[in-house]
PDB file of C-alpha atoms in Angstrom:
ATOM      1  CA  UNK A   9      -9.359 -11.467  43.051  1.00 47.00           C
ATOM      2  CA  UNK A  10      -8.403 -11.768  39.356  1.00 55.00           C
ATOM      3  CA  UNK A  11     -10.096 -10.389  36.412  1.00 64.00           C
ATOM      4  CA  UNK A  12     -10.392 -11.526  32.983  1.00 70.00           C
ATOM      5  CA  UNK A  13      -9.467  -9.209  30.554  1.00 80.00           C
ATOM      6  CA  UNK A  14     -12.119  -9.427  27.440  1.00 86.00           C
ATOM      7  CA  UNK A  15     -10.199  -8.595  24.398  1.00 91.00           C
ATOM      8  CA  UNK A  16     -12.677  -9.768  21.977  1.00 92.00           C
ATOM      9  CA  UNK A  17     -16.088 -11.846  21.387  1.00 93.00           C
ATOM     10  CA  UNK A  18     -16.026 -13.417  17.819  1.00 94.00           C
ATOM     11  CA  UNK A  19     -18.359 -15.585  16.300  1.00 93.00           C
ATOM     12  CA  UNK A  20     -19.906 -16.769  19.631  1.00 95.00           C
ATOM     13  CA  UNK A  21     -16.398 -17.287  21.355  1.00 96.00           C
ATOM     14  CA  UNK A  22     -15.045 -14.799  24.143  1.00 95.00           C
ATOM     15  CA  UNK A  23     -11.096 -14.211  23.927  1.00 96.00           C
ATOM     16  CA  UNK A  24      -9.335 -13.058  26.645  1.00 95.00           C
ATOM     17  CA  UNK A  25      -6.466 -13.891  29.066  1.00 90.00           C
ATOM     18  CA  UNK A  26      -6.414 -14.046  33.054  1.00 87.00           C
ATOM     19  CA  UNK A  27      -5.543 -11.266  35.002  1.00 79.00           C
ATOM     20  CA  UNK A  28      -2.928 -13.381  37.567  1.00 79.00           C
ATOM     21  CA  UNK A  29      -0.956 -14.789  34.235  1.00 74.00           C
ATOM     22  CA  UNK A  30       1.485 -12.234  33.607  1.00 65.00           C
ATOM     23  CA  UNK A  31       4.603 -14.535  34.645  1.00 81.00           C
ATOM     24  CA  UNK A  32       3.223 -17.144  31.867  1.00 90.00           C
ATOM     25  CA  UNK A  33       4.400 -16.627  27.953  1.00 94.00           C
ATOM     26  CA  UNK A  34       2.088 -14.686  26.106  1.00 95.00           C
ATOM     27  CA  UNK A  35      -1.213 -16.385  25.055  1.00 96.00           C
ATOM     28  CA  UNK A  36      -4.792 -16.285  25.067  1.00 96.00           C
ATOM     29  CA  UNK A  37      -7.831 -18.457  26.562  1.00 96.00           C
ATOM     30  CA  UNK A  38     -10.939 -18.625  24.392  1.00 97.00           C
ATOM     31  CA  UNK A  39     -14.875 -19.829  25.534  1.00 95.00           C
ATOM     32  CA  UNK A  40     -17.876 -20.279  24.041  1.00 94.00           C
ATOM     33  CA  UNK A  41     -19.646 -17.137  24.834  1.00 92.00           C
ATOM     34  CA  UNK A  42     -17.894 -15.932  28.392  1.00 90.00           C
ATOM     35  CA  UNK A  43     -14.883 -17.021  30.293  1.00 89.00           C
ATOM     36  CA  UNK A  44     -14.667 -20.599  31.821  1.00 88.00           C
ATOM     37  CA  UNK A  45     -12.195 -22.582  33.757  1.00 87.00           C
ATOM     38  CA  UNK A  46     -12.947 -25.215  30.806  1.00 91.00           C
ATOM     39  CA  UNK A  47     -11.244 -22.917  27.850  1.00 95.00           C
ATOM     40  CA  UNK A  48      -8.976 -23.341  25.224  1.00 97.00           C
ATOM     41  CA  UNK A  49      -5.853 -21.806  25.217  1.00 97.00           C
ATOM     42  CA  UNK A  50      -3.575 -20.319  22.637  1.00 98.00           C
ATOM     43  CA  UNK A  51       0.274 -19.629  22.817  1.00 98.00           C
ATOM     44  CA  UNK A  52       1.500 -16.346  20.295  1.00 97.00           C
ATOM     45  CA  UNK A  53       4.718 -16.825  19.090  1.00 98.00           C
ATOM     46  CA  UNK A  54       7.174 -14.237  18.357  1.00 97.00           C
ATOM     47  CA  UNK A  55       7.117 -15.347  14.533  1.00 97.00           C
ATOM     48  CA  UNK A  56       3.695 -13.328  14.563  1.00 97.00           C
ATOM     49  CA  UNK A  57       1.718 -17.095  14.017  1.00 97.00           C
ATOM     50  CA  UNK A  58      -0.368 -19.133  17.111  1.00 97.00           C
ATOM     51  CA  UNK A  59      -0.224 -22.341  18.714  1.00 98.00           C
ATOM     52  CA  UNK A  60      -2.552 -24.510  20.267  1.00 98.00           C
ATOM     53  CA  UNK A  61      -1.798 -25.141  23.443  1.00 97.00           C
ATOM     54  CA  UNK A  62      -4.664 -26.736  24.871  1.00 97.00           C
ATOM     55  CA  UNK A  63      -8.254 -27.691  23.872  1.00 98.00           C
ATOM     56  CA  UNK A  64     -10.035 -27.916  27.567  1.00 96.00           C
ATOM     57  CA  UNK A  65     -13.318 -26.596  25.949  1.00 96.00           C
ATOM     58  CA  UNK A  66     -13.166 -29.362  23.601  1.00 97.00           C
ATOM     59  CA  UNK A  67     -13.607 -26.970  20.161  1.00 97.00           C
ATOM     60  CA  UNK A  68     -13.995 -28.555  16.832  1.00 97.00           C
ATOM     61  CA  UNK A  69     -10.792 -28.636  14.457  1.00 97.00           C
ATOM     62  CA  UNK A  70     -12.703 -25.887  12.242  1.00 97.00           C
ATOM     63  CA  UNK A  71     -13.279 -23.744  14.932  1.00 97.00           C
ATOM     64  CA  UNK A  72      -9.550 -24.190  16.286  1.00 98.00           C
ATOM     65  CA  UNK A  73      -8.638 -23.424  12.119  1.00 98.00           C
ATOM     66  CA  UNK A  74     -10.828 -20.409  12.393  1.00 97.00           C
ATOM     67  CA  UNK A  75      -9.929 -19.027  15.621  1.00 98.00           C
ATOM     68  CA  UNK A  76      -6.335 -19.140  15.329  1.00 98.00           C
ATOM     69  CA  UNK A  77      -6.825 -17.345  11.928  1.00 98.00           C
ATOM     70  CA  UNK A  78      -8.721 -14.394  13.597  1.00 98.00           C
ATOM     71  CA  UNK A  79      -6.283 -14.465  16.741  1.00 98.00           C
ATOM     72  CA  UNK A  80      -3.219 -14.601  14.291  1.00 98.00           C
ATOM     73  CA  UNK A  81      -5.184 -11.396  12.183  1.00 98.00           C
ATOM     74  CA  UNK A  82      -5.339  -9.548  15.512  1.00 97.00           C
ATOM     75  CA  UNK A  83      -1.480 -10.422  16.745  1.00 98.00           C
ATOM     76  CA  UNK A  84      -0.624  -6.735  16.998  1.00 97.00           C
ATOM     77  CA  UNK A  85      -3.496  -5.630  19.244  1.00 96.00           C
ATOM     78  CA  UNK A  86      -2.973  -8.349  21.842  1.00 96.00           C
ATOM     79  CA  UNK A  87       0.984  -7.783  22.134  1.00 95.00           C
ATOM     80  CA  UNK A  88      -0.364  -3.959  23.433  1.00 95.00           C
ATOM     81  CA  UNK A  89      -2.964  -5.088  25.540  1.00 94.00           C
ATOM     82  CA  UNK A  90      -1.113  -7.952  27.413  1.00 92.00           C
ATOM     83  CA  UNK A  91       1.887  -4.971  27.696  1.00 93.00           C
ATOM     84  CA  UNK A  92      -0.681  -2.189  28.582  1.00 91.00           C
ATOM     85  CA  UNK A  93      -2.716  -4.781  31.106  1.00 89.00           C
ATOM     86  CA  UNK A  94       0.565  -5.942  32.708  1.00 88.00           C
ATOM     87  CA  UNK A  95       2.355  -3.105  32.381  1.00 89.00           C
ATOM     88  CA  UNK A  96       5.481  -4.975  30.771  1.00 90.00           C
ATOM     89  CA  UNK A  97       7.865  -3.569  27.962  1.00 91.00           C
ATOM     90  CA  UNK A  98       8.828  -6.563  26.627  1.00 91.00           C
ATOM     91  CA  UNK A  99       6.739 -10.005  25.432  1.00 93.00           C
ATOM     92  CA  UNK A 100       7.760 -13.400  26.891  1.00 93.00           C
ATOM     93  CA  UNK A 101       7.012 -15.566  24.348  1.00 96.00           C
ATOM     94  CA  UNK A 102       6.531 -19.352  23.828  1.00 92.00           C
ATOM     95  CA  UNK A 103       8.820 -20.451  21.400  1.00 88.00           C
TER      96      UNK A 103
END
């Protein structure tokens, strides 16, 4: 069974990543208010900025603008919890 690691809920969005991903380049899913199959997904790239990977929850451009602010402001605390949740030393990252 996988699990869905909450890292954070932020102005009516839930951020978090899926528990069977660790093989995958670092990123994060987001939802309106809990996880969904139907989520939008973020890449973090090792230049310490986000990319959009995928819109599947359909989000409008000025929440996309203002998500990937916040996720790009909170960079540093996702690296450690993707290495503490998957027990990794070292980030594979999209580009």
């Amino acid at each position: 069974m996988w699990s869905l690691p909450n890292l954070f809920n932020f102005a009516g969005y839930c951020i978090y990543f899926w528990s069977n991903e660790s093989g995958e380049p670092i990123h994060v899913h987001v939802s309106v208010k809990r996880p969904s199959n139907q989520s939008t997904k973020f890449w973090l790239l090792k230049d310490g900025s986000v990319e959009l990977a995928n819109n599947h929850a359909e989000l409008s451009r000025k929440s996309i603008k203002r998500l990937s602010f916040f996720i790009t402001q909170n960079y540093n605390f996702i690296l450690a919890a993707w290495k503490n949740y998957f027990e990794v030393d070292s980030i594979k990252f999209y580009k």
